[in-house]
Coordinates of C-alpha atoms in Angstrom, one line a residue:
X1 CA 83.7 -159.7 48.1
X2 CA 83.9 -162.1 45.2
X3 CA 83.7 -160.4 41.8
X4 CA 84.3 -161.6 38.2
X5 CA 87.0 -160.0 36.1
X6 CA 84.4 -158.0 34.1
X7 CA 82.9 -156.7 37.4
X8 CA 86.4 -155.7 38.6
X9 CA 87.0 -153.8 35.3
X10 CA 83.8 -151.7 35.8
X11 CA 84.3 -151.2 39.6
X12 CA 87.9 -150.0 39.0
X13 CA 86.7 -147.5 36.3
X14 CA 84.2 -146.2 38.9
X15 CA 87.0 -145.9 41.4
X16 CA 89.0 -143.7 39.0
X17 CA 86.0 -141.4 38.4
X18 CA 85.4 -142.5 34.8
X19 CA 82.1 -141.3 33.6
X20 CA 82.3 -141.9 29.9
X21 CA 83.8 -144.8 27.8
X22 CA 84.0 -144.9 24.0
X23 CA 84.1 -148.3 22.3
X24 CA 82.8 -151.1 20.1
X25 CA 81.8 -154.6 21.5
X26 CA 82.7 -158.0 20.2
X27 CA 82.9 -161.6 21.3
X28 CA 86.0 -161.4 23.5
X29 CA 84.9 -158.4 25.4
X30 CA 81.2 -159.4 25.8
X31 CA 81.5 -160.1 29.5
X32 CA 82.7 -156.6 30.2
X33 CA 80.0 -155.1 28.0
X34 CA 77.4 -157.2 29.9
X35 CA 78.6 -155.8 33.2
X36 CA 78.7 -152.2 31.8
X37 CA 75.1 -152.6 30.8
X38 CA 74.2 -153.0 34.5
X39 CA 76.0 -149.7 35.4
X40 CA 74.8 -147.6 32.5
X41 CA 73.4 -145.0 35.0
X42 CA 77.0 -144.5 36.3
X43 CA 79.2 -144.9 33.2
X44 CA 77.9 -143.6 29.9
X45 CA 79.1 -145.6 26.9
X46 CA 79.3 -144.0 23.4
X47 CA 79.1 -146.7 20.7
X48 CA 81.2 -145.3 17.8
X49 CA 81.0 -146.4 14.2
X50 CA 84.6 -147.7 14.2
X51 CA 87.1 -148.5 16.9
X52 CA 89.5 -145.8 15.6
X53 CA 86.7 -143.3 16.3
X54 CA 86.6 -144.6 19.8
X55 CA 90.3 -144.1 20.4
X56 CA 90.1 -140.6 18.9
X57 CA 87.0 -139.8 21.0
X58 CA 88.8 -140.9 24.2
X59 CA 91.8 -138.7 23.2
X60 CA 89.5 -135.7 22.5
X61 CA 87.8 -136.2 25.9
X62 CA 91.2 -136.3 27.6
X63 CA 92.5 -133.1 25.9
X64 CA 89.4 -131.2 26.6
X65 CA 89.0 -132.2 30.2
X66 CA 92.5 -133.0 31.5
X67 CA 91.2 -136.4 32.7
X68 CA 92.2 -139.8 31.4
X69 CA 90.3 -140.9 28.3
X70 CA 89.0 -144.5 28.2
X71 CA 88.2 -146.7 25.2
X72 CA 87.2 -150.3 24.7
X73 CA 87.7 -152.8 21.9
X74 CA 87.4 -156.5 21.3
X75 CA 90.2 -158.8 20.2
X76 CA 91.8 -159.1 16.7
X77 CA 90.7 -156.4 14.3
X78 CA 88.8 -154.5 17.0
X79 CA 92.1 -154.1 18.9
X80 CA 94.2 -153.2 15.9
X81 CA 91.7 -150.6 14.8
X82 CA 92.7 -148.7 18.0
X83 CA 96.3 -148.5 17.0
X84 CA 96.3 -145.2 15.1
X85 CA 94.4 -143.5 17.9
X86 CA 96.8 -144.8 20.5
X87 CA 99.8 -143.6 18.4
X88 CA 98.1 -140.2 18.0
X89 CA 97.8 -139.9 21.8
X90 CA 101.4 -141.2 22.3
X91 CA 102.9 -138.6 20.0
X92 CA 101.1 -135.7 21.7
X93 CA 101.4 -137.1 25.3
X94 CA 97.7 -137.6 26.0
X95 CA 96.6 -139.7 29.0
X96 CA 94.6 -142.6 27.7
X97 CA 93.7 -146.1 28.9
X98 CA 92.7 -148.5 26.2
X99 CA 91.1 -151.8 27.4
X100 CA 91.0 -154.7 25.0
X101 CA 90.0 -158.2 25.6
X102 CA 91.6 -161.2 23.9
X103 CA 91.0 -164.9 23.4
X104 CA 91.3 -167.2 26.5
X105 CA 94.7 -167.8 28.1
X106 CA 94.8 -171.4 26.7
X107 CA 94.3 -170.1 23.2
X108 CA 96.9 -167.4 23.2
X109 CA 99.8 -167.9 20.8
X110 CA 97.8 -170.4 18.7
X111 CA 96.6 -168.1 15.9
X112 CA 93.1 -168.5 17.3
X113 CA 90.1 -166.8 15.7
X114 CA 90.5 -163.0 16.2
X115 CA 93.6 -163.4 18.2
X116 CA 96.3 -160.8 17.9
X117 CA 99.3 -159.8 20.1
X118 CA 98.0 -156.3 20.7
X119 CA 100.4 -155.8 23.6
X120 CA 103.3 -156.5 21.2
X121 CA 101.9 -154.3 18.5
X122 CA 101.4 -151.3 20.7
X123 CA 104.6 -151.6 22.7
X124 CA 106.4 -148.8 20.8
X125 CA 103.4 -146.4 21.0
X126 CA 102.4 -146.7 24.7
X127 CA 103.9 -145.6 28.0
X128 CA 103.3 -149.1 29.2
X129 CA 101.0 -152.0 28.4
X130 CA 99.8 -155.2 30.1
X131 CA 98.3 -158.5 29.3
X132 CA 96.6 -159.7 32.4
X133 CA 96.5 -163.5 32.6
X134 CA 95.8 -163.8 36.3
X135 CA 92.6 -162.3 37.6
X136 CA 94.3 -161.7 41.0
X137 CA 96.4 -159.0 39.2
X138 CA 93.6 -157.3 37.4
X139 CA 92.5 -154.6 39.8
X140 CA 96.0 -153.5 40.6
X141 CA 96.9 -153.4 36.9
X142 CA 94.0 -151.2 36.1
X143 CA 94.8 -148.8 39.0
X144 CA 98.5 -148.7 38.0
X145 CA 97.5 -148.0 34.4
X146 CA 95.6 -144.8 35.4
X147 CA 98.6 -143.6 37.5
X148 CA 101.0 -144.3 34.6
X149 CA 98.8 -142.5 32.1
X150 CA 98.8 -139.3 34.2
X151 CA 102.1 -139.3 36.0
X152 CA 105.1 -137.3 34.7
X153 CA 104.8 -136.9 30.9
X154 CA 101.3 -138.3 30.2
X155 CA 100.6 -140.9 27.6
X156 CA 98.5 -143.9 26.6
X157 CA 98.4 -147.3 28.4
X158 CA 96.9 -150.5 27.0
X159 CA 95.4 -153.3 29.1
X160 CA 94.7 -156.6 27.3
X161 CA 92.5 -159.1 29.2
X162 CA 91.9 -162.6 28.0
X163 CA 88.2 -163.5 28.0
X164 CA 88.4 -166.3 30.6
X165 CA 90.0 -163.8 33.0
X166 CA 86.9 -161.5 32.6
X167 CA 84.8 -164.6 33.6
X168 CA 86.9 -165.8 36.5
X169 CA 86.2 -164.7 40.1
X170 CA 88.4 -163.4 42.9
X171 CA 88.3 -161.3 46.0
X172 CA 87.9 -157.6 45.3
X173 CA 88.6 -154.8 47.8
X174 CA 87.6 -151.2 46.8
X175 CA 90.3 -148.6 47.0
X176 CA 90.2 -144.8 46.5
X177 CA 91.9 -143.5 43.4
X178 CA 95.5 -142.3 43.9
X179 CA 95.8 -138.6 43.3
X180 CA 98.8 -138.0 41.0
X181 CA 100.6 -134.8 42.0
X182 CA 103.6 -133.2 40.2
X183 CA 107.0 -133.6 41.8
X184 CA 108.4 -130.4 43.3
X185 CA 111.9 -131.8 43.0
X186 CA 113.7 -129.3 40.7
X187 CA 117.5 -129.0 40.7
X188 CA 118.4 -125.7 42.4
X189 CA 121.5 -125.2 40.3
X190 CA 119.5 -125.5 37.1
X191 CA 117.1 -122.9 38.4
X192 CA 119.8 -120.5 39.3
X193 CA 121.5 -121.0 35.9
X194 CA 118.2 -120.3 34.2
X195 CA 117.7 -117.1 36.2
X196 CA 121.2 -115.9 35.3
X197 CA 120.6 -116.5 31.6
X198 CA 117.3 -114.6 31.7
X199 CA 118.8 -111.6 33.6
X200 CA 121.7 -111.1 31.2
X201 CA 119.6 -111.5 28.1
X202 CA 118.8 -108.4 26.0
X203 CA 116.7 -110.1 23.3
X204 CA 114.8 -113.0 24.9
X205 CA 112.1 -114.8 23.0
X206 CA 109.8 -117.4 24.5
X207 CA 108.3 -120.5 22.8
X208 CA 105.6 -122.4 24.6
X209 CA 104.4 -125.9 23.7
X210 CA 101.8 -128.4 24.7
X211 CA 103.6 -129.2 27.9
X212 CA 102.2 -126.0 29.4
X213 CA 98.7 -127.2 28.8
X214 CA 99.4 -130.8 30.0
X215 CA 100.8 -129.4 33.3
X216 CA 98.0 -126.8 33.7
X217 CA 100.7 -124.1 33.8
X218 CA 98.9 -121.4 31.8
X219 CA 98.6 -119.0 34.6
X220 CA 102.2 -119.5 35.7
X221 CA 103.4 -119.1 32.2
X222 CA 101.5 -115.9 31.7
X223 CA 103.1 -114.4 34.8
X224 CA 106.5 -115.6 33.6
X225 CA 106.2 -114.1 30.1
X226 CA 105.2 -110.8 31.6
X227 CA 108.1 -110.8 34.1
X228 CA 110.6 -111.7 31.4
X229 CA 108.9 -109.0 29.2
X230 CA 109.6 -111.0 26.0
X231 CA 107.7 -111.8 22.9
X232 CA 105.9 -115.1 22.9
X233 CA 105.3 -117.6 20.2
X234 CA 103.7 -121.1 20.4
X235 CA 104.0 -124.4 18.7
X236 CA 100.9 -126.1 17.1
X237 CA 100.3 -128.0 20.4
X238 CA 100.9 -124.8 22.5
X239 CA 97.8 -122.9 21.3
X240 CA 95.8 -121.6 24.2
X241 CA 98.7 -121.8 26.7
X242 CA 99.1 -118.0 26.3
X243 CA 96.3 -115.6 25.3
X244 CA 96.8 -114.9 21.6
X245 CA 95.0 -111.6 22.0
X246 CA 97.9 -110.4 24.2
X247 CA 100.3 -107.7 22.8
X248 CA 103.3 -110.0 23.5
X249 CA 102.0 -112.8 21.2
X250 CA 103.7 -113.0 17.8
X251 CA 101.8 -116.0 16.2
X252 CA 102.8 -119.6 15.7
X253 CA 106.4 -120.5 15.0
X254 CA 107.8 -122.9 12.3
X255 CA 107.0 -124.1 8.9
X256 CA 103.7 -122.2 8.7
X257 CA 104.4 -119.8 11.5
X258 CA 104.4 -116.0 11.2
X259 CA 107.4 -114.2 9.9
X260 CA 107.5 -112.2 13.1
X261 CA 107.9 -115.4 15.1
X262 CA 110.4 -117.0 12.8
X263 CA 112.5 -113.9 12.6
X264 CA 112.3 -113.5 16.3
X265 CA 113.7 -116.9 16.9
X266 CA 116.4 -116.2 14.4
X267 CA 117.4 -112.8 15.9
X268 CA 117.0 -113.4 19.7
X269 CA 120.0 -113.9 22.0
X270 CA 118.0 -116.2 24.4
X271 CA 115.3 -118.6 23.3
X272 CA 113.3 -120.0 26.2
X273 CA 111.4 -123.1 25.2
X274 CA 108.7 -124.1 27.7
X275 CA 107.1 -127.5 27.3
X276 CA 108.0 -128.0 23.6
X277 CA 110.2 -130.7 22.0
X278 CA 111.7 -129.0 18.9
X279 CA 109.7 -130.8 16.3
X280 CA 111.1 -130.7 12.8
X281 CA 108.0 -128.6 11.7
X282 CA 109.1 -126.0 14.3
X283 CA 112.9 -125.9 13.7
X284 CA 113.3 -126.3 10.0
X285 CA 117.0 -126.8 9.4
X286 CA 118.3 -127.6 12.9
X287 CA 121.8 -126.3 12.1
X288 CA 120.3 -122.8 11.4
X289 CA 117.7 -122.8 14.2
X290 CA 118.2 -120.0 16.7
X291 CA 121.8 -119.9 15.7
X292 CA 122.4 -116.5 17.3
X293 CA 120.9 -117.5 20.7
X294 CA 121.5 -119.4 23.8
X295 CA 118.7 -122.0 24.2
X296 CA 117.1 -122.6 27.6
X297 CA 114.7 -125.5 27.7
X298 CA 112.1 -126.4 30.4
X299 CA 110.7 -130.0 30.1
X300 CA 109.4 -132.8 32.2
X301 CA 111.2 -135.4 30.1
X302 CA 115.0 -135.5 30.3
X303 CA 115.0 -137.5 27.0
X304 CA 113.9 -134.4 25.2
X305 CA 117.0 -132.5 26.2
X306 CA 119.4 -132.3 23.3
X307 CA 117.4 -134.8 21.3
X308 CA 116.6 -132.7 18.3
X309 CA 118.4 -129.4 19.0
X310 CA 121.5 -128.9 21.1
X311 CA 120.5 -126.6 23.9
X312 CA 122.7 -124.4 26.2
X313 CA 121.0 -125.3 29.5
X314 CA 117.9 -127.1 30.6
X315 CA 115.6 -127.4 33.7
X316 CA 114.0 -130.8 34.1
X317 CA 110.7 -131.1 35.9
X318 CA 107.0 -130.3 35.8
X319 CA 106.6 -127.0 34.0
X320 CA 104.1 -125.6 36.4
X321 CA 106.5 -126.2 39.3
X322 CA 109.5 -124.8 37.4
X323 CA 107.6 -121.6 36.5
X324 CA 106.3 -121.2 40.1
X325 CA 109.9 -121.3 41.4
X326 CA 111.2 -119.0 38.7
X327 CA 108.4 -116.5 39.1
X328 CA 109.1 -116.2 42.9
X329 CA 112.7 -115.3 42.3
X330 CA 112.8 -113.4 39.0
X331 CA 112.8 -109.6 39.1
X332 CA 110.7 -107.6 36.5
X333 CA 112.7 -107.3 33.2
X334 CA 112.4 -104.6 30.6
X335 CA 113.0 -105.2 26.9
X336 CA 111.1 -102.4 25.3
X337 CA 113.4 -101.9 22.3
X338 CA 113.4 -105.6 21.5
X339 CA 109.6 -105.8 21.7
X340 CA 109.4 -102.8 19.4
X341 CA 111.6 -104.6 16.8
X342 CA 109.4 -107.7 16.9
X343 CA 106.2 -105.5 16.7
X344 CA 107.6 -103.9 13.6
X345 CA 107.7 -107.4 12.0
X346 CA 104.1 -108.1 13.1
X347 CA 103.0 -104.9 11.4
X348 CA 105.1 -105.4 8.3
X349 CA 104.2 -109.1 7.8
X350 CA 100.6 -109.7 8.9
X351 CA 98.8 -112.9 7.9
X352 CA 96.7 -112.1 4.9
X353 CA 94.1 -113.9 2.7
X354 CA 91.9 -112.9 -0.3
X355 CA 89.8 -109.8 0.3
X356 CA 86.7 -111.4 -1.4
X357 CA 85.1 -114.7 -1.7
X358 CA 84.9 -117.8 0.6
X359 CA 88.3 -118.9 1.8
X360 CA 89.6 -121.1 4.5
X361 CA 91.1 -118.3 6.6
X362 CA 87.9 -116.2 6.3
X363 CA 85.8 -119.2 7.5
X364 CA 88.0 -119.6 10.5
X365 CA 87.8 -115.9 11.4
X366 CA 84.0 -116.0 11.0
X367 CA 83.9 -119.0 13.4
X368 CA 85.9 -116.9 15.8
X369 CA 83.6 -114.0 15.5
X370 CA 80.4 -115.9 15.9
X371 CA 81.7 -118.0 18.9
X372 CA 83.3 -114.9 20.4
X373 CA 86.5 -116.9 20.8
X374 CA 84.8 -119.2 23.3
X375 CA 84.7 -122.5 21.6
X376 CA 86.6 -125.8 21.6
X377 CA 88.1 -126.0 18.1
X378 CA 89.1 -129.4 16.8
X379 CA 90.8 -130.0 13.5
X380 CA 91.8 -132.8 11.1
X381 CA 95.2 -132.5 9.4
X382 CA 96.1 -130.3 6.5
X383 CA 95.6 -126.8 5.2
X384 CA 92.5 -126.3 7.3
X385 CA 94.5 -127.3 10.4
X386 CA 97.0 -124.6 9.7
X387 CA 94.4 -122.0 9.0
X388 CA 92.7 -122.8 12.3
X389 CA 96.0 -122.4 14.1
X390 CA 96.8 -119.1 12.4
X391 CA 93.4 -117.3 12.4
X392 CA 91.5 -118.4 15.5
X393 CA 92.7 -116.5 18.5
X394 CA 92.9 -119.0 21.4
X395 CA 92.9 -117.5 24.9
X396 CA 92.4 -120.6 27.1
X397 CA 94.1 -124.0 27.3
X398 CA 92.3 -127.1 26.2
X399 CA 90.4 -125.3 23.5
X400 CA 92.5 -126.3 20.5
X401 CA 92.6 -130.1 19.8
X402 CA 94.6 -131.4 17.0
X403 CA 96.9 -134.2 16.0
X404 CA 100.3 -132.5 16.1
X405 CA 102.9 -135.2 16.3
X406 CA 101.4 -138.0 14.2
X407 CA 99.4 -135.8 11.9
X408 CA 96.4 -138.1 11.8
X409 CA 93.9 -137.5 9.1
X410 CA 90.5 -138.7 10.4
X411 CA 91.3 -137.6 14.0
X412 CA 89.0 -134.6 14.4
X413 CA 85.4 -135.9 14.1
X414 CA 85.9 -138.6 16.8
X415 CA 87.9 -136.2 18.9
X416 CA 85.2 -133.6 18.7
X417 CA 82.6 -136.1 19.9
X418 CA 84.9 -136.9 22.9
X419 CA 85.4 -133.2 23.6
X420 CA 81.7 -132.5 23.6
X421 CA 81.0 -135.4 25.9
X422 CA 83.7 -134.1 28.3
X423 CA 82.7 -130.4 28.0
X424 CA 79.0 -130.2 27.2
X425 CA 79.0 -126.6 28.2
X426 CA 81.2 -125.6 25.3
X427 CA 80.5 -125.1 21.6
X428 CA 82.6 -127.7 19.8
X429 CA 83.6 -127.1 16.2
X430 CA 85.6 -129.6 14.1
X431 CA 87.3 -127.9 11.1
X432 CA 88.0 -130.5 8.5
X433 CA 89.1 -130.9 4.9
X434 CA 87.2 -132.9 2.4
X435 CA 90.0 -135.5 2.2
X436 CA 90.0 -136.0 6.0
X437 CA 86.2 -136.3 6.2
X438 CA 86.3 -139.2 3.9
X439 CA 88.4 -141.1 6.5
X440 CA 86.0 -140.7 9.4
X441 CA 82.7 -139.6 8.0
X442 CA 81.0 -142.6 9.6
X443 CA 81.3 -140.9 13.0
X444 CA 78.6 -138.4 11.9
X445 CA 76.2 -141.3 12.5
X446 CA 77.7 -141.6 16.1
X447 CA 77.0 -137.9 16.8
X448 CA 73.5 -138.1 15.3
X449 CA 72.6 -141.4 17.1
X450 CA 73.7 -139.9 20.5
X451 CA 72.4 -136.4 19.7
X452 CA 75.9 -134.9 20.3
X453 CA 75.6 -131.3 18.9
X454 CA 79.0 -130.8 17.3
X455 CA 79.5 -128.6 14.3
X456 CA 81.5 -130.1 11.4
X457 CA 82.9 -127.4 9.1
X458 CA 84.3 -128.9 5.9
X459 CA 86.8 -126.7 4.0
X460 CA 86.1 -128.4 0.7
X461 CA 88.5 -127.6 -2.1
X462 CA 88.0 -131.0 -3.9
X463 CA 91.7 -131.8 -3.5
X464 CA 94.1 -133.1 -0.9
X465 CA 95.0 -129.5 -0.2
X466 CA 98.3 -129.6 1.6
X467 CA 99.7 -132.4 -0.5
X468 CA 98.6 -130.4 -3.6
X469 CA 100.4 -127.3 -2.2
X470 CA 103.6 -129.2 -2.0
X471 CA 103.1 -130.7 -5.5
X472 CA 102.5 -127.1 -6.8
X473 CA 105.6 -125.7 -5.1
X474 CA 108.1 -128.5 -5.2
X475 CA 106.9 -131.1 -7.8
X476 CA 106.3 -129.0 -10.9
X477 CA 102.5 -129.2 -10.5
X478 CA 102.3 -132.9 -11.0
X479 CA 99.1 -133.5 -9.1
X480 CA 99.4 -137.2 -8.6
X481 CA 96.4 -138.7 -6.9
X482 CA 95.4 -135.5 -5.1
X483 CA 92.3 -134.5 -7.0
X484 CA 89.0 -135.5 -5.3
X485 CA 86.6 -134.0 -7.8
X486 CA 83.9 -136.7 -7.7
X487 CA 80.2 -136.9 -7.1
X488 CA 80.2 -137.2 -3.3
X489 CA 77.7 -134.9 -1.7
X490 CA 78.6 -134.2 1.9
X491 CA 75.3 -132.4 2.6
X492 CA 73.2 -135.4 1.5
X493 CA 75.7 -137.7 3.4
X494 CA 75.1 -135.8 6.6
X495 CA 71.4 -135.8 6.2
X496 CA 71.4 -139.6 5.4
X497 CA 73.2 -140.2 8.7
X498 CA 70.8 -138.1 10.7
X499 CA 72.6 -134.8 10.9
X500 CA 71.7 -131.4 9.5
X501 CA 73.6 -130.4 6.3
X502 CA 74.3 -127.0 4.7
X503 CA 76.3 -126.0 1.7
X504 CA 78.1 -122.6 1.6
X505 CA 79.5 -121.1 -1.5
X506 CA 79.6 -117.5 -0.4
X507 CA 80.5 -115.7 2.8
X508 CA 76.8 -114.8 3.4
X509 CA 75.7 -118.4 3.0
X510 CA 78.3 -119.5 5.6
X511 CA 77.4 -116.8 8.0
X512 CA 73.8 -117.8 7.9
X513 CA 74.5 -121.6 8.1
X514 CA 76.9 -121.3 11.1
X515 CA 74.6 -118.9 13.0
X516 CA 71.8 -121.5 12.6
X517 CA 74.1 -124.4 13.6
X518 CA 74.8 -122.6 16.9
X519 CA 71.1 -122.7 17.8
X520 CA 70.0 -126.1 16.7
X521 CA 71.4 -128.4 19.4
X522 CA 72.0 -131.1 16.8
X523 CA 75.0 -132.3 14.9
X524 CA 75.5 -130.1 11.8
X525 CA 77.8 -130.3 8.8
X526 CA 78.6 -127.2 6.7
X527 CA 80.2 -127.9 3.3
X528 CA 82.3 -124.8 2.4
X529 CA 83.3 -124.7 -1.2
X530 CA 86.7 -122.9 -1.7
X531 CA 89.2 -122.6 -4.5
X532 CA 91.4 -125.6 -5.0
X533 CA 94.6 -123.5 -5.3
X534 CA 94.3 -121.6 -2.1
X535 CA 97.5 -122.0 0.0
X536 CA 98.7 -121.7 3.5
X537 CA 101.1 -118.8 3.9
X538 CA 103.8 -118.2 5.1
X539 CA 105.8 -121.4 4.4
X540 CA 109.3 -122.7 5.0
X541 CA 110.6 -125.1 2.3
X542 CA 111.7 -128.6 3.5
X543 CA 115.3 -128.4 4.8
X544 CA 115.4 -124.6 4.8
X545 CA 115.9 -122.4 7.8
X546 CA 112.8 -120.8 9.3
X547 CA 114.4 -117.4 8.7
X548 CA 113.7 -118.2 5.0
X549 CA 109.9 -118.3 5.4
X550 CA 108.2 -117.1 2.2
X551 CA 104.7 -116.1 1.1
X552 CA 102.8 -115.4 -2.1
X553 CA 104.2 -111.8 -2.3
X554 CA 107.8 -113.2 -2.1
X555 CA 107.1 -115.6 -4.9
X556 CA 105.8 -112.8 -7.1
X557 CA 108.8 -110.7 -6.4
X558 CA 111.1 -113.7 -7.3
X559 CA 109.2 -114.3 -10.5
X560 CA 109.5 -110.6 -11.5

């Protein structure tokens, strides 16, 4: 049958099982939006307040569901406004398809009105991208893009379509979506080497990252950790891959990890890294990282082997497949004495916060109590992000959504909208800082307009908290441009945009506000007023070894 390019776009999305698209229309993409209007009973479109919100929403939808997120934007500034969201997805390996439309083919390269080379701009931050100048290639390009986004190490793909291609016609033949399956091809020699290393280890320590979530390997990883009988830490992206209520769990590793985890990495004789890429926020000084250990890495991407840290051995492949194979061959190990040593660190160096008053950690723990640990927690970037990672106990994958690699302030509100659209059965809470909220507060209107009942908890210290913390510790308290003590009223702002607003200055006020928010079925913002000098502890200084993690008690001892 003969279809226009715009009709082909919509039909291909339906082939791929897409039920939700996030975007913002404009002149170049009008043909696609006109066709989408005719299929509004099959594909729901969420009109965001800004294109960046659309890309973050598509990202949040993908993280929460495991499906490919989809966003639309028009040419020029519409397309460039997607860039930060695409880069965020790229850094965290999130499957995303961004569809933009451009000026007509004959106008390309002529600095036409709202023309931009979005394919060139996004080349470094996509797995692949296309500009489709021939309508006969459009359907196959869209189908390939979904495969690329999901296959191997996931990531974003951009498709740019000139407007005249969306208007042209060609023959279209429907096709079923290709099911992307992980490869079972794992090098047997690498598996045997890994088994030998595990068997001879006396002090194994396991670090799990976001790859375990992307490969749906949580069950296999749990069995593996129990068989190895080793303490387990996670990276920021690995939260939820292993139940954090389990006795083997030691807390997050790295710059703001627990001392138990950082000491465990430093003292182990074998560090097993599953689906993590040795970010600098994990390793600290790479020359001192796990210096007493052999390092065994499992990763789907060969490029991650020896990129940041020199490893001893590695196994390349889908983590779920690797763990299945290892679990079938590995005998039950016993490391009781080693576990007792790490447990002594857990008891000696617990995470602490002020016993009285409203504080970031207390707010996170109260959210955990009231949601009974059964919520999707989204964050922005900063102190509140670290407190969420430290004090909410995640027990399931795809329940902690955060910008780990790029560290994108403004990510969380859009992502929480996407997560709620993908998982309407879940309570979705976005934990934000007041600085981050200023970057994406317009998406409150998106949630209100579409009646998407997310809960926005603002940890409001009237400063850029994490930057101020660095200024306090490393810049002799020169608080250059980090004070936000102005007249902005977030409660009135939320109400003006159609949401419900609360202000909490005490623990009791937050308890009441959050309990009400859980029952309203409307978007809610809770403005939590905390002290501007509250800090995230422990901390590793830039360039230091993670063994040198310090906290407030250490600083007081040093001062004395």
